Short mmCIF file of C-alpha atoms in Angstrom, two decimals:
data_model
loop_
_atom_site.label_atom_id
_atom_site.label_comp_id
_atom_site.label_asym_id
_atom_site.label_seq_id
_atom_site.Cartn_x
_atom_site.Cartn_y
_atom_site.Cartn_z
CA MET A 7 14.60 29.70 -0.56
CA ASN A 8 15.29 26.01 0.02
CA GLN A 9 16.93 24.17 -2.86
CA PRO A 10 15.55 20.80 -4.05
CA ASN A 11 17.09 17.91 -2.12
CA GLN A 12 19.80 16.29 -4.26
CA ALA A 13 21.51 14.08 -1.68
CA THR A 14 18.77 11.46 -1.50
CA ARG A 15 17.85 11.52 -5.19
CA LEU A 16 17.74 7.91 -6.37
CA GLU A 17 18.84 7.15 -9.93
CA GLY A 18 17.66 3.82 -11.31
CA LYS A 19 18.80 2.55 -14.70
CA LEU A 20 17.71 -0.29 -16.93
CA GLY A 21 19.41 -0.98 -20.26
CA LEU A 22 18.02 -3.79 -22.41
CA THR A 23 19.06 -5.13 -25.82
CA PHE A 24 16.99 -7.63 -27.78
CA GLU A 25 18.66 -9.74 -30.46
CA ALA A 26 17.00 -11.88 -33.13
CA GLN A 27 18.43 -15.41 -33.11
CA GLN A 28 16.94 -17.84 -35.63
CA ASN A 29 13.23 -18.09 -34.71
CA ARG A 30 13.36 -16.34 -31.35
CA THR A 31 14.37 -13.08 -29.69
CA VAL A 32 16.97 -13.10 -26.91
CA LEU A 33 17.26 -10.54 -24.09
CA HIS A 34 20.61 -9.08 -23.01
CA VAL A 35 20.60 -6.92 -19.86
CA ARG A 36 23.25 -4.23 -20.34
CA GLU A 37 22.60 -2.34 -17.12
CA GLN A 38 20.33 -2.84 -14.12
CA THR A 39 20.32 -0.50 -11.14
CA PRO A 40 17.57 -0.59 -8.46
CA PRO A 41 14.76 0.10 -8.23
CA LEU A 42 14.41 -0.93 -11.90
CA LYS A 43 14.70 -4.63 -12.63
CA VAL A 44 13.82 -7.41 -15.06
CA ILE A 45 13.85 -11.07 -14.15
CA ARG A 46 13.71 -12.87 -17.48
CA ALA A 47 12.25 -12.85 -20.98
CA PHE A 48 9.45 -15.26 -21.79
CA ASP A 49 9.47 -16.75 -25.28
CA VAL A 50 5.98 -16.36 -26.75
CA ASN A 51 5.93 -17.76 -30.30
CA GLY A 52 9.35 -16.24 -30.97
CA MET A 53 8.55 -12.90 -29.31
CA ALA A 54 10.38 -11.90 -26.11
CA LEU A 55 7.88 -10.85 -23.42
CA VAL A 56 9.48 -8.87 -20.57
CA HIS A 57 7.86 -7.49 -17.43
CA LEU A 58 9.40 -4.25 -16.14
CA HIS A 59 9.67 -4.23 -12.35
CA ASN A 60 10.02 -1.33 -9.95
CA VAL A 61 11.04 -2.92 -6.65
CA SER A 62 10.14 0.27 -4.76
CA GLY A 63 6.49 -0.41 -5.56
CA GLY A 64 6.17 2.87 -7.41
CA VAL A 65 7.91 6.13 -8.32
CA LEU A 66 9.03 7.90 -5.16
CA SER A 67 9.65 11.57 -4.52
CA GLY A 68 12.75 12.76 -6.38
CA ASP A 69 13.43 9.50 -8.25
CA LEU A 70 15.28 9.67 -11.57
CA LEU A 71 14.50 6.52 -13.56
CA LYS A 72 16.07 5.77 -16.94
CA LEU A 73 15.01 3.02 -19.34
CA ASP A 74 16.98 2.43 -22.53
CA VAL A 75 15.79 -0.29 -24.92
CA MET A 76 17.43 -1.45 -28.15
CA ALA A 77 15.36 -3.82 -30.26
CA GLU A 78 17.85 -4.95 -32.88
CA ALA A 79 17.05 -5.74 -36.50
CA GLY A 80 14.41 -8.44 -36.91
CA SER A 81 13.68 -8.81 -33.20
CA ARG A 82 10.16 -9.01 -31.78
CA VAL A 83 9.62 -7.57 -28.32
CA GLN A 84 6.74 -6.96 -25.96
CA LEU A 85 7.30 -4.86 -22.83
CA THR A 86 4.77 -4.41 -20.08
CA THR A 87 4.66 -3.55 -16.39
CA THR A 88 3.76 -5.89 -13.54
CA SER A 89 0.93 -3.58 -12.44
CA ALA A 90 -0.14 0.04 -12.55
CA THR A 91 2.67 2.54 -11.91
CA ARG A 92 2.01 4.43 -8.68
CA LEU A 93 3.35 7.97 -8.52
CA TYR A 94 3.76 8.74 -4.84
CA ARG A 95 3.37 12.10 -3.10
CA SER A 96 6.30 14.46 -3.63
CA ARG A 97 8.10 16.12 -0.73
CA PRO A 98 8.31 19.92 -1.04
CA ASP A 99 12.11 19.90 -0.72
CA PHE A 100 12.61 17.27 -3.48
CA GLN A 101 12.76 17.67 -7.22
CA ALA A 102 9.94 16.26 -9.31
CA ALA A 103 10.29 12.55 -9.98
CA GLN A 104 11.43 11.82 -13.53
CA GLN A 105 11.10 8.90 -15.93
CA ILE A 106 13.31 9.08 -19.04
CA THR A 107 12.64 6.38 -21.65
CA THR A 108 14.61 5.88 -24.87
CA LEU A 109 13.49 3.23 -27.36
CA HIS A 110 15.39 2.24 -30.52
CA VAL A 111 13.64 -0.15 -32.91
CA GLY A 112 15.90 -1.64 -35.58
CA ALA A 113 15.17 -2.56 -39.19
CA ASN A 114 12.10 -4.80 -39.54
CA ALA A 115 11.90 -5.22 -35.76
CA LEU A 116 8.67 -4.90 -33.77
CA LEU A 117 8.29 -3.35 -30.31
CA GLU A 118 5.02 -3.50 -28.38
CA TYR A 119 5.19 -1.31 -25.27
CA VAL A 120 1.91 -1.82 -23.42
CA PRO A 121 2.19 -0.78 -19.75
CA ASP A 122 -0.55 -0.54 -17.15
CA PRO A 123 -1.85 2.94 -16.24
CA LEU A 124 -0.07 5.69 -14.35
CA ILE A 125 -1.80 6.52 -11.06
CA PRO A 126 -0.70 9.89 -9.62
CA PHE A 127 -1.27 10.16 -5.86
CA ALA A 128 -2.24 13.42 -4.19
CA GLY A 129 0.70 15.83 -4.10
CA THR A 130 2.59 14.16 -6.97
CA ARG A 131 5.09 16.10 -9.10
CA TYR A 132 6.23 13.95 -12.03
CA GLU A 133 7.96 14.45 -15.40
CA GLN A 134 8.14 11.89 -18.19
CA HIS A 135 10.29 12.14 -21.33
CA THR A 136 9.97 9.45 -24.01
CA THR A 137 12.09 9.33 -27.17
CA ILE A 138 11.47 6.66 -29.81
CA ASP A 139 13.42 6.12 -33.04
CA LEU A 140 12.34 3.68 -35.74
CA ALA A 141 14.52 2.23 -38.52
CA GLU A 142 13.27 1.13 -41.96
CA GLY A 143 10.52 -1.46 -41.63
CA ALA A 144 10.37 -1.06 -37.83
CA GLY A 145 6.99 -1.43 -36.14
CA LEU A 146 5.68 0.13 -32.93
CA PHE A 147 2.63 -0.32 -30.73
CA TRP A 148 3.00 2.09 -27.77
CA TRP A 149 0.35 3.29 -25.40
CA GLU A 150 -0.02 5.31 -22.26
CA VAL A 151 -2.99 5.61 -19.89
CA VAL A 152 -3.23 8.20 -17.11
CA ALA A 153 -5.68 7.81 -14.22
CA PRO A 154 -7.07 10.75 -12.20
CA GLY A 155 -5.64 9.36 -8.95
CA ARG A 156 -6.71 6.84 -6.32
CA THR A 157 -10.41 7.01 -7.08
CA ALA A 158 -11.30 4.51 -4.32
CA ARG A 159 -9.95 7.07 -1.81
CA GLY A 160 -11.75 9.93 -3.50
CA GLU A 161 -8.54 11.38 -4.93
CA LEU A 162 -9.47 13.03 -8.21
CA PHE A 163 -6.85 15.27 -9.81
CA ASN A 164 -5.23 16.03 -6.45
CA TYR A 165 -1.71 15.82 -7.86
CA GLU A 166 0.41 18.97 -8.19
CA SER A 167 1.94 18.57 -11.62
CA LEU A 168 2.36 16.06 -14.45
CA LYS A 169 4.61 16.82 -17.41
CA PHE A 170 4.82 14.63 -20.51
CA LYS A 171 6.99 14.89 -23.60
CA THR A 172 6.94 12.24 -26.34
CA GLN A 173 8.94 12.31 -29.57
CA ILE A 174 8.91 9.69 -32.34
CA THR A 175 11.31 9.79 -35.28
CA ALA A 176 12.12 7.61 -38.28
CA HIS A 177 15.70 7.12 -39.47
CA HIS A 178 16.96 9.29 -36.56
CA ASP A 179 15.88 12.60 -38.09
CA ARG A 180 12.41 12.34 -39.67
CA LEU A 181 10.00 13.68 -37.06
CA MET A 182 6.79 11.66 -36.97
CA ALA A 183 5.22 12.91 -33.75
CA LEU A 184 6.01 15.42 -31.01
CA GLU A 185 3.71 16.21 -28.13
CA GLN A 186 4.07 17.97 -24.81
CA SER A 187 1.62 18.51 -21.98
CA HIS A 188 1.74 20.04 -18.51
CA LEU A 189 -1.14 19.34 -16.18
CA CYS A 190 -1.58 21.44 -13.01
CA PRO A 191 -5.11 20.66 -11.79
CA GLN A 192 -4.85 22.88 -8.70
CA THR A 193 -4.38 26.01 -10.81
CA ARG A 194 -5.96 24.87 -14.09
CA PRO A 195 -8.88 22.54 -13.30
CA LEU A 196 -9.02 19.57 -15.65
CA SER A 197 -12.81 19.48 -15.43
CA SER A 198 -13.02 22.53 -17.70
CA LEU A 199 -14.33 21.96 -21.21
CA THR A 200 -10.93 22.92 -22.66
CA HIS A 201 -9.33 20.02 -20.79
CA LEU A 202 -11.09 16.76 -19.86
CA GLY A 203 -14.58 18.01 -19.13
CA SER A 204 -16.57 15.29 -17.36
CA TYR A 205 -14.02 12.58 -18.19
CA ARG A 206 -11.37 11.30 -15.78
CA TYR A 207 -8.99 9.03 -17.70
CA PHE A 208 -7.08 9.72 -20.90
CA ALA A 209 -4.96 7.58 -23.19
CA THR A 210 -2.70 7.84 -26.23
CA PHE A 211 -1.86 4.90 -28.51
CA TYR A 212 0.71 5.15 -31.33
CA VAL A 213 0.69 2.57 -34.11
CA CYS A 214 3.64 2.86 -36.51
CA LYS A 215 5.47 0.92 -39.22
CA VAL A 216 8.12 2.69 -41.25
CA GLY A 217 8.03 2.38 -45.02
CA LEU A 218 4.34 1.85 -45.79
CA GLU A 219 2.67 3.96 -48.44
CA PRO A 220 0.55 6.89 -47.18
CA SER A 221 -2.52 5.27 -48.75
CA ARG A 222 -2.15 2.32 -46.37
CA TRP A 223 -2.31 4.63 -43.39
CA LEU A 224 -5.31 6.52 -44.71
CA ALA A 225 -7.13 3.22 -45.18
CA LEU A 226 -6.20 2.06 -41.67
CA GLU A 227 -7.26 5.43 -40.23
CA ALA A 228 -10.69 4.96 -41.79
CA GLU A 229 -11.03 1.41 -40.40
CA LEU A 230 -9.95 2.46 -36.93
CA ASN A 231 -12.26 5.49 -36.95
CA ASP A 232 -15.17 3.16 -37.72
CA LEU A 233 -14.21 1.22 -34.60
CA ALA A 234 -13.88 4.48 -32.67
CA LEU A 235 -17.46 5.39 -33.57
CA GLN A 236 -18.66 1.98 -32.40
CA LEU A 237 -16.86 2.27 -29.05
CA THR A 238 -17.73 5.90 -28.31
CA ARG A 239 -20.57 6.43 -25.82
CA ARG A 240 -21.63 9.94 -24.90
CA ASN A 241 -20.50 11.01 -21.41
CA GLU A 242 -18.78 7.65 -20.88
CA VAL A 243 -15.94 7.25 -23.39
CA VAL A 244 -14.87 8.97 -26.61
CA TRP A 245 -12.28 7.76 -29.15
CA GLY A 246 -10.57 9.40 -32.12
CA VAL A 247 -7.93 8.43 -34.71
CA SER A 248 -5.60 10.54 -36.88
CA THR A 249 -2.73 9.78 -39.25
CA LEU A 250 0.74 11.08 -38.41
CA THR A 251 2.89 13.07 -40.84
CA ALA A 252 4.20 9.67 -42.00
CA HIS A 253 4.46 6.02 -41.01
CA GLY A 254 1.64 5.78 -38.50
CA VAL A 255 -1.55 6.76 -36.73
CA VAL A 256 -2.35 8.01 -33.25
CA ILE A 257 -5.42 6.92 -31.28
CA ARG A 258 -6.70 8.98 -28.35
CA ALA A 259 -9.35 8.37 -25.73
CA LEU A 260 -11.14 10.12 -22.88
CA ALA A 261 -13.20 8.05 -20.46
CA TYR A 262 -15.08 8.33 -17.20
CA ASN A 263 -14.15 4.75 -16.27
CA GLY A 264 -10.70 3.24 -16.75
CA ARG A 265 -12.11 -0.16 -17.75
CA ASP A 266 -13.54 1.35 -20.94
CA ILE A 267 -10.07 2.52 -22.00
CA THR A 268 -8.45 -0.85 -21.26
CA ALA A 269 -11.04 -2.75 -23.28
CA GLY A 270 -10.92 -0.28 -26.16
CA LEU A 271 -7.13 -0.31 -26.42
CA LEU A 272 -7.19 -4.08 -26.82
CA ASP A 273 -9.77 -3.75 -29.62
CA PHE A 274 -7.65 -1.18 -31.48
CA TRP A 275 -4.51 -3.26 -30.95
CA ARG A 276 -6.19 -6.33 -32.45
CA MET A 277 -7.48 -4.48 -35.49
CA ALA A 278 -4.24 -2.62 -36.20
CA LYS A 279 -1.94 -5.61 -35.79
CA LEU A 280 -4.14 -7.74 -38.01
CA ALA A 281 -4.06 -5.03 -40.68
CA LEU A 282 -0.29 -4.45 -40.51
CA TYR A 283 1.05 -7.92 -39.71
CA GLY A 284 -1.77 -10.35 -40.46
CA GLN A 285 -1.64 -11.43 -36.81
CA THR A 286 -3.64 -10.92 -33.67
CA PRO A 287 -1.69 -9.65 -30.65
CA ILE A 288 -0.61 -12.01 -27.91
CA LEU A 289 -1.82 -10.35 -24.72
CA PRO A 290 0.46 -10.33 -21.66
CA ARG A 291 -0.54 -13.15 -19.35
CA LYS A 292 -1.65 -10.79 -16.57
CA VAL A 293 -4.53 -9.40 -18.71
CA TYR A 294 -6.01 -12.78 -19.65
#
């Protein structure tokens, strides 16, 4: 049996530290190895806005990409991508492409990680591991959207395998959320009622702030579920909201059309940030 090709495996690394300085947040690039790259941080009312670039144009077969972000105490950070992340077809003799993301949010810091969707091409094998740790008073807005493929080319769930693992902790050891999924549409069709049914896109949105009383989260869950009912349309898009074990809520969506998820995420982001910070979110320039 042929072994996965190791010789051409590309390892890209990006290490970023954000430091609060007076009324603004400053970016320090600790490590930057292609194809991952950042160009600069934009100051947006004291928040550092950074676009994450992949100069390859997407995740290629066998890639190992590592992102490590440290948002130090009191910093305010918004991370986004320049466009949707394309997951290209995997070669049979290559390992699955991997994205490993580690996020540390310091005391009373805020990290908003709001990337564009993942688009898995036909034949993709991809694994994603995300680990997030929040200190006392730290806030998090983190979402992920997965498309069914290149719908304009008629590619619907033609990828081989997608694996996701996400873990969120408070104070290094208090587990707030842990989820794992493995999608293999060729052997386990996603159109079954136990998977996506008639829907094509799915999204997860975590909203967290360490240290708030449980009653605050129950109240926010109720408000967000009211919005979920307003946005849900049978056979088009469905939303739901649940509290975590502590310090947050998770919002999930299934949709037939990706535009419904994008619009809904912005609505939930606005409501949640207003409730937790008394502010409305500043949207990345590309989505204006």
